Amino acid sequence: MKETIINNLHTVHNRIAHACEKSGRNPADVRLLLATKTVFPEYIRIAIEAGERLIGENKVQEFRDKHEALSDLSVERHFIGHLQHNKVKDVLKYVSCVQSLDRLSIAQELDKRLQQEGRNLDVFIQVNTSYEESKFGLQPADVAGFIRELKSLDTLQVKGLMTIGLLDVDREKMRPSLTLLRQTREQLIAAGIENSDQFKLSMGMSQDLDMAIAEGADIVRVGTAIFGNRVIGKEIWNESEAEK
Ligand SMILES: *Cc1c(COP(=O)(O)O)cnc(C)c1O
């Protein structure tokens, strides 16, 4: 398994480098986030020891379960799943960034806890770019208003936009979602949203990371292409499976 993971990491980094070259971007500007849902800590360790520095989980429970086994490793942790109210306190034990902020009530609870703890948190706004009802995230047109509402919550620092996008066997059907996230940032800039010209785009997964980079992704989130197929039934884009 070690060899497989190391080889897969090489392949993914080559894909990133190639996509950057094609679109005239610097590979150093694209971060790889390991999407580690359902992956055993031993396997995550292999990737971190090979030099990876950013992991993301969809469930707070998985951070908790794997924490001890990985606690000696220095790695940045982001939350990328659907955050439930009763997990707000716990998620803050593990992450420096929540990439999936999609509603005010959660933002307010995060802020309340963070005030108590005297710290800040980076957040990305999750955007529904595929207009599928099964997907979480704000409609693109609602993002500017949402960010204005967050302004009074001093502990939250908006750093970017995240999307899952449309997943389809036909790759070209996936591109409009990626384009739309980039355009959403452009709309924020045009609307004068503070710092929005610095906002990062988190988009692109195993299937579409190349296209995502061409569309301007700053963070690609990759699981399957590194760790192999997950257990059936735990696929996240069946988001009805999201943490209860
Ligand atoms: C699982 C997951 C990914 C990675 O998907 P793969 O197709 O396995 O690369 C990316 N983002 C989110 C939010 C995920 O849940």
mmCIF file of C-alpha atoms and ligand atoms in Angstrom:
data_model
loop_
_atom_site.group_PDB
_atom_site.id
_atom_site.type_symbol
_atom_site.label_atom_id
_atom_site.label_comp_id
_atom_site.label_asym_id
_atom_site.label_seq_id
_atom_site.Cartn_x
_atom_site.Cartn_y
_atom_site.Cartn_z
ATOM 1 C CA MET A 1 0.000 0.000 0.000
ATOM 2 C CA LYS A 2 2.843 2.389 0.784
ATOM 3 C CA GLU A 3 4.218 2.135 -2.716
ATOM 4 C CA THR A 4 0.775 2.624 -4.225
ATOM 5 C CA ILE A 5 0.109 5.774 -2.200
ATOM 6 C CA ILE A 6 3.532 7.239 -3.004
ATOM 7 C CA ASN A 7 3.079 6.461 -6.707
ATOM 8 C CA ASN A 8 -0.400 7.947 -6.690
ATOM 9 C CA LEU A 9 0.907 11.099 -5.043
ATOM 10 C CA HIS A 10 3.510 11.413 -7.804
ATOM 11 C CA THR A 11 0.824 10.988 -10.423
ATOM 12 C CA VAL A 12 -1.405 13.618 -8.826
ATOM 13 C CA HIS A 13 1.464 16.093 -8.473
ATOM 14 C CA ASN A 14 2.332 15.487 -12.114
ATOM 15 C CA ARG A 15 -1.260 16.169 -13.098
ATOM 16 C CA ILE A 16 -1.178 19.405 -11.096
ATOM 17 C CA ALA A 17 2.130 20.428 -12.687
ATOM 18 C CA HIS A 18 0.884 19.601 -16.159
ATOM 19 C CA ALA A 19 -2.399 21.474 -15.708
ATOM 20 C CA CYS A 20 -0.500 24.489 -14.360
ATOM 21 C CA GLU A 21 1.887 24.431 -17.283
ATOM 22 C CA LYS A 22 -0.987 24.327 -19.748
ATOM 23 C CA SER A 23 -2.674 27.314 -18.179
ATOM 24 C CA GLY A 24 0.473 29.311 -17.430
ATOM 25 C CA ARG A 25 0.179 28.986 -13.671
ATOM 26 C CA ASN A 26 2.806 28.330 -11.045
ATOM 27 C CA PRO A 27 2.383 24.857 -9.454
ATOM 28 C CA ALA A 28 3.470 26.375 -6.145
ATOM 29 C CA ASP A 29 0.215 28.360 -6.175
ATOM 30 C CA VAL A 30 -1.973 25.253 -6.158
ATOM 31 C CA ARG A 31 -2.326 23.401 -2.871
ATOM 32 C CA LEU A 32 -3.207 19.748 -2.635
ATOM 33 C CA LEU A 33 -5.646 18.839 0.123
ATOM 34 C CA LEU A 34 -5.909 15.142 0.894
ATOM 35 C CA ALA A 35 -9.561 14.200 1.254
ATOM 36 C CA THR A 36 -9.164 11.475 3.858
ATOM 37 C CA LYS A 37 -12.721 10.355 4.608
ATOM 38 C CA THR A 38 -12.855 6.615 5.336
ATOM 39 C CA VAL A 39 -9.040 6.355 4.921
ATOM 40 C CA PHE A 40 -7.155 4.543 7.686
ATOM 41 C CA PRO A 41 -4.726 6.687 9.691
ATOM 42 C CA GLU A 42 -1.791 4.448 8.683
ATOM 43 C CA TYR A 43 -2.394 5.397 5.066
ATOM 44 C CA ILE A 44 -2.830 9.083 5.841
ATOM 45 C CA ARG A 45 0.466 8.920 7.719
ATOM 46 C CA ILE A 46 2.247 7.582 4.632
ATOM 47 C CA ALA A 47 1.109 10.614 2.630
ATOM 48 C CA ILE A 48 2.028 13.109 5.338
ATOM 49 C CA GLU A 49 5.440 11.528 5.816
ATOM 50 C CA ALA A 50 5.896 11.807 2.050
ATOM 51 C CA GLY A 51 5.544 15.566 2.434
ATOM 52 C CA GLU A 52 1.830 16.403 2.260
ATOM 53 C CA ARG A 53 0.766 19.221 4.552
ATOM 54 C CA LEU A 54 -3.015 19.583 4.279
ATOM 55 C CA ILE A 55 -5.812 17.136 5.024
ATOM 56 C CA GLY A 56 -9.586 17.457 5.085
ATOM 57 C CA GLU A 57 -12.319 15.372 6.647
ATOM 58 C CA ASN A 58 -16.075 15.422 6.078
ATOM 59 C CA LYS A 59 -17.012 14.231 9.526
ATOM 60 C CA VAL A 60 -15.879 15.528 12.865
ATOM 61 C CA GLN A 61 -16.080 11.965 14.133
ATOM 62 C CA GLU A 62 -13.331 10.912 11.730
ATOM 63 C CA PHE A 63 -11.020 13.663 12.950
ATOM 64 C CA ARG A 64 -11.653 12.435 16.472
ATOM 65 C CA ASP A 65 -11.134 8.765 15.661
ATOM 66 C CA LYS A 66 -7.873 9.352 13.808
ATOM 67 C CA HIS A 67 -6.504 12.105 15.990
ATOM 68 C CA GLU A 68 -4.416 10.099 18.358
ATOM 69 C CA ALA A 69 -2.844 7.984 15.635
ATOM 70 C CA LEU A 70 -1.700 11.120 13.791
ATOM 71 C CA SER A 71 -1.082 13.484 16.696
ATOM 72 C CA ASP A 72 2.721 13.460 16.313
ATOM 73 C CA LEU A 73 2.503 14.749 12.737
ATOM 74 C CA SER A 74 2.421 18.383 11.777
ATOM 75 C CA VAL A 75 -0.356 18.882 9.262
ATOM 76 C CA GLU A 76 -2.995 21.512 8.572
ATOM 77 C CA ARG A 77 -6.575 20.300 8.949
ATOM 78 C CA HIS A 78 -9.636 21.676 7.198
ATOM 79 C CA PHE A 79 -13.247 20.636 7.594
ATOM 80 C CA ILE A 80 -14.890 19.989 4.210
ATOM 81 C CA GLY A 81 -18.179 18.295 5.123
ATOM 82 C CA HIS A 82 -21.633 19.390 6.142
ATOM 83 C CA LEU A 83 -21.304 20.894 9.606
ATOM 84 C CA GLN A 84 -24.039 20.149 12.122
ATOM 85 C CA HIS A 85 -24.878 22.408 15.050
ATOM 86 C CA ASN A 86 -24.013 19.790 17.620
ATOM 87 C CA LYS A 87 -20.525 19.393 16.119
ATOM 88 C CA VAL A 88 -19.506 23.054 16.183
ATOM 89 C CA LYS A 89 -17.692 22.817 19.475
ATOM 90 C CA ASP A 90 -15.849 19.637 18.520
ATOM 91 C CA VAL A 91 -14.755 20.682 15.066
ATOM 92 C CA LEU A 92 -12.845 23.574 16.578
ATOM 93 C CA LYS A 93 -10.626 21.129 18.432
ATOM 94 C CA TYR A 94 -9.232 19.872 15.165
ATOM 95 C CA VAL A 95 -9.297 22.422 12.367
ATOM 96 C CA SER A 96 -7.875 25.797 11.412
ATOM 97 C CA CYS A 97 -10.363 26.243 8.589
ATOM 98 C CA VAL A 98 -13.954 25.294 7.796
ATOM 99 C CA GLN A 99 -14.283 25.205 4.012
ATOM 100 C CA SER A 100 -17.970 24.372 4.000
ATOM 101 C CA LEU A 101 -19.668 27.307 5.710
ATOM 102 C CA ASP A 102 -23.129 27.542 4.201
ATOM 103 C CA ARG A 103 -25.487 29.127 6.717
ATOM 104 C CA LEU A 104 -25.639 31.978 9.156
ATOM 105 C CA SER A 105 -26.790 29.962 12.159
ATOM 106 C CA ILE A 106 -23.616 27.852 12.022
ATOM 107 C CA ALA A 107 -21.474 30.954 11.533
ATOM 108 C CA GLN A 108 -23.020 32.522 14.617
ATOM 109 C CA GLU A 109 -22.370 29.434 16.697
ATOM 110 C CA LEU A 110 -18.802 29.177 15.517
ATOM 111 C CA ASP A 111 -18.290 32.834 16.382
ATOM 112 C CA LYS A 112 -19.760 32.393 19.838
ATOM 113 C CA ARG A 113 -17.430 29.486 20.632
ATOM 114 C CA LEU A 114 -14.437 31.217 19.109
ATOM 115 C CA GLN A 115 -15.099 34.341 21.190
ATOM 116 C CA GLN A 116 -15.059 32.158 24.298
ATOM 117 C CA GLU A 117 -11.820 30.538 23.202
ATOM 118 C CA GLY A 118 -10.282 33.842 22.170
ATOM 119 C CA ARG A 119 -9.295 32.762 18.698
ATOM 120 C CA ASN A 120 -10.135 33.202 15.025
ATOM 121 C CA LEU A 121 -11.023 30.759 12.282
ATOM 122 C CA ASP A 122 -10.544 30.823 8.525
ATOM 123 C CA VAL A 123 -13.652 29.949 6.555
ATOM 124 C CA PHE A 124 -14.560 29.329 2.946
ATOM 125 C CA ILE A 125 -18.120 29.789 1.750
ATOM 126 C CA GLN A 126 -19.567 26.676 0.146
ATOM 127 C CA VAL A 127 -21.328 27.487 -3.095
ATOM 128 C CA ASN A 128 -23.808 25.259 -4.892
ATOM 129 C CA THR A 129 -22.588 25.555 -8.464
ATOM 130 C CA SER A 130 -24.510 22.636 -9.908
ATOM 131 C CA TYR A 131 -27.995 23.754 -8.900
ATOM 132 C CA GLU A 132 -28.656 20.223 -7.674
ATOM 133 C CA GLU A 133 -30.968 20.196 -4.698
ATOM 134 C CA SER A 134 -29.002 17.389 -3.118
ATOM 135 C CA LYS A 135 -25.960 19.641 -2.777
ATOM 136 C CA PHE A 136 -25.313 21.995 0.093
ATOM 137 C CA GLY A 137 -24.046 25.488 -0.377
ATOM 138 C CA LEU A 138 -25.328 28.953 -1.158
ATOM 139 C CA GLN A 139 -26.650 29.945 -4.527
ATOM 140 C CA PRO A 140 -23.997 32.055 -6.283
ATOM 141 C CA ALA A 141 -26.248 35.122 -6.221
ATOM 142 C CA ASP A 142 -26.593 34.912 -2.429
ATOM 143 C CA VAL A 143 -22.889 34.802 -1.569
ATOM 144 C CA ALA A 144 -22.241 38.559 -1.444
ATOM 145 C CA GLY A 145 -25.166 39.141 0.911
ATOM 146 C CA PHE A 146 -24.051 36.265 3.112
ATOM 147 C CA ILE A 147 -20.523 37.613 3.411
ATOM 148 C CA ARG A 148 -21.926 41.004 4.416
ATOM 149 C CA GLU A 149 -23.918 39.283 7.152
ATOM 150 C CA LEU A 150 -20.726 37.630 8.409
ATOM 151 C CA LYS A 151 -18.993 40.966 8.846
ATOM 152 C CA SER A 152 -20.257 41.420 12.376
ATOM 153 C CA LEU A 153 -18.786 38.052 13.392
ATOM 154 C CA ASP A 154 -15.269 39.178 14.203
ATOM 155 C CA THR A 155 -13.712 35.754 14.702
ATOM 156 C CA LEU A 156 -14.486 34.450 11.221
ATOM 157 C CA GLN A 157 -12.150 35.361 8.393
ATOM 158 C CA VAL A 158 -13.473 34.619 4.946
ATOM 159 C CA LYS A 159 -10.627 33.299 2.823
ATOM 160 C CA GLY A 160 -12.352 31.877 -0.197
ATOM 161 C CA LEU A 161 -15.060 29.892 -1.908
ATOM 162 C CA MET A 162 -15.510 26.142 -2.087
ATOM 163 C CA THR A 163 -17.616 23.982 -4.346
ATOM 164 C CA ILE A 164 -18.129 20.323 -5.071
ATOM 165 C CA GLY A 165 -19.634 20.932 -8.481
ATOM 166 C CA LEU A 166 -21.438 18.652 -10.818
ATOM 167 C CA LEU A 167 -20.016 15.157 -11.037
ATOM 168 C CA ASP A 168 -20.593 13.351 -14.262
ATOM 169 C CA VAL A 169 -18.908 10.688 -16.326
ATOM 170 C CA ASP A 170 -18.856 13.248 -19.119
ATOM 171 C CA ARG A 171 -16.042 15.551 -18.020
ATOM 172 C CA GLU A 172 -17.152 18.504 -20.090
ATOM 173 C CA LYS A 173 -20.451 18.587 -18.201
ATOM 174 C CA MET A 174 -18.437 19.240 -15.049
ATOM 175 C CA ARG A 175 -16.725 22.366 -16.306
ATOM 176 C CA PRO A 176 -19.599 24.898 -15.941
ATOM 177 C CA SER A 177 -19.635 24.420 -12.150
ATOM 178 C CA LEU A 178 -15.944 25.225 -11.966
ATOM 179 C CA THR A 179 -16.337 28.245 -14.201
ATOM 180 C CA LEU A 180 -19.234 29.413 -12.073
ATOM 181 C CA LEU A 181 -17.164 29.413 -8.877
ATOM 182 C CA ARG A 182 -14.567 31.598 -10.577
ATOM 183 C CA GLN A 183 -17.311 33.908 -11.831
ATOM 184 C CA THR A 184 -18.817 34.069 -8.357
ATOM 185 C CA ARG A 185 -15.519 35.467 -7.076
ATOM 186 C CA GLU A 186 -15.531 37.987 -9.927
ATOM 187 C CA GLN A 187 -19.023 39.082 -8.892
ATOM 188 C CA LEU A 188 -17.845 39.577 -5.316
ATOM 189 C CA ILE A 189 -14.964 41.726 -6.506
ATOM 190 C CA ALA A 190 -17.356 43.767 -8.646
ATOM 191 C CA ALA A 191 -19.695 44.126 -5.660
ATOM 192 C CA GLY A 192 -16.820 45.537 -3.606
ATOM 193 C CA ILE A 193 -16.669 42.711 -1.062
ATOM 194 C CA GLU A 194 -13.661 43.333 1.109
ATOM 195 C CA ASN A 195 -10.580 41.223 0.288
ATOM 196 C CA SER A 196 -12.492 39.234 -2.305
ATOM 197 C CA ASP A 197 -9.706 39.725 -4.839
ATOM 198 C CA GLN A 198 -7.612 37.609 -2.443
ATOM 199 C CA PHE A 199 -10.214 34.864 -2.095
ATOM 200 C CA LYS A 200 -8.995 31.358 -2.879
ATOM 201 C CA LEU A 201 -11.023 28.861 -4.871
ATOM 202 C CA SER A 202 -11.263 25.336 -3.470
ATOM 203 C CA MET A 203 -12.509 23.106 -6.263
ATOM 204 C CA GLY A 204 -11.481 20.067 -8.247
ATOM 205 C CA MET A 205 -11.316 16.455 -7.108
ATOM 206 C CA SER A 206 -9.804 13.247 -8.466
ATOM 207 C CA GLN A 207 -11.871 13.370 -11.629
ATOM 208 C CA ASP A 208 -11.717 17.043 -12.509
ATOM 209 C CA LEU A 209 -8.679 18.562 -10.815
ATOM 210 C CA ASP A 210 -7.008 19.313 -14.165
ATOM 211 C CA MET A 211 -10.004 21.263 -15.403
ATOM 212 C CA ALA A 212 -10.384 22.972 -12.032
ATOM 213 C CA ILE A 213 -6.815 24.249 -12.201
ATOM 214 C CA ALA A 214 -7.452 25.603 -15.693
ATOM 215 C CA GLU A 215 -10.460 27.428 -14.210
ATOM 216 C CA GLY A 216 -8.368 28.903 -11.411
ATOM 217 C CA ALA A 217 -8.463 26.458 -8.484
ATOM 218 C CA ASP A 218 -6.100 27.358 -5.635
ATOM 219 C CA ILE A 219 -6.853 24.231 -3.596
ATOM 220 C CA VAL A 220 -7.721 20.873 -5.137
ATOM 221 C CA ARG A 221 -9.195 18.236 -2.825
ATOM 222 C CA VAL A 222 -8.206 14.726 -3.775
ATOM 223 C CA GLY A 223 -9.097 11.375 -2.236
ATOM 224 C CA THR A 224 -9.671 8.476 -4.602
ATOM 225 C CA ALA A 225 -6.758 9.223 -6.928
ATOM 226 C CA ILE A 226 -4.415 8.893 -3.936
ATOM 227 C CA PHE A 227 -5.995 6.371 -1.591
ATOM 228 C CA GLY A 228 -8.108 4.318 -3.997
ATOM 229 C CA ASN A 229 -11.832 3.712 -4.002
ATOM 230 C CA ARG A 230 -13.752 4.202 -0.826
ATOM 231 C CA VAL A 231 -16.207 1.772 0.708
ATOM 232 C CA ILE A 232 -19.436 1.940 -1.274
ATOM 233 C CA GLY A 233 -22.143 3.819 0.546
ATOM 234 C CA LYS A 234 -19.766 6.378 1.982
ATOM 235 C CA GLU A 235 -19.545 8.513 -1.118
ATOM 236 C CA ILE A 236 -20.118 12.085 -0.059
ATOM 237 C CA TRP A 237 -21.835 13.398 -3.087
ATOM 238 C CA ASN A 238 -24.660 11.332 -1.906
ATOM 239 C CA GLU A 239 -24.872 14.104 0.644
ATOM 240 C CA SER A 240 -27.893 12.563 2.293
ATOM 241 C CA GLU A 241 -25.149 10.453 3.890
ATOM 242 C CA ALA A 242 -23.775 13.553 5.571
ATOM 243 C CA GLU A 243 -23.118 13.351 9.256
ATOM 244 C CA LYS A 244 -26.208 13.291 11.388
HETATM 245 C C1 LIG B 1 -14.409 13.103 -0.964
HETATM 246 C C2 LIG B 1 -14.297 14.525 -1.241
HETATM 247 C C3 LIG B 1 -13.364 15.003 -2.157
HETATM 248 C C4 LIG B 1 -12.435 14.102 -2.927
HETATM 249 O O1 LIG B 1 -13.116 13.335 -3.855
HETATM 250 P P1 LIG B 1 -12.343 12.233 -4.734
HETATM 251 O O2 LIG B 1 -13.179 12.059 -5.920
HETATM 252 O O3 LIG B 1 -12.224 11.033 -3.888
HETATM 253 O O4 LIG B 1 -11.011 12.808 -5.062
HETATM 254 C C5 LIG B 1 -13.305 16.363 -2.348
HETATM 255 N N1 LIG B 1 -14.124 17.223 -1.697
HETATM 256 C C6 LIG B 1 -15.027 16.809 -0.822
HETATM 257 C C7 LIG B 1 -15.891 17.798 -0.129
HETATM 258 C C8 LIG B 1 -15.135 15.454 -0.559
HETATM 259 O O5 LIG B 1 -16.037 15.038 0.318
#
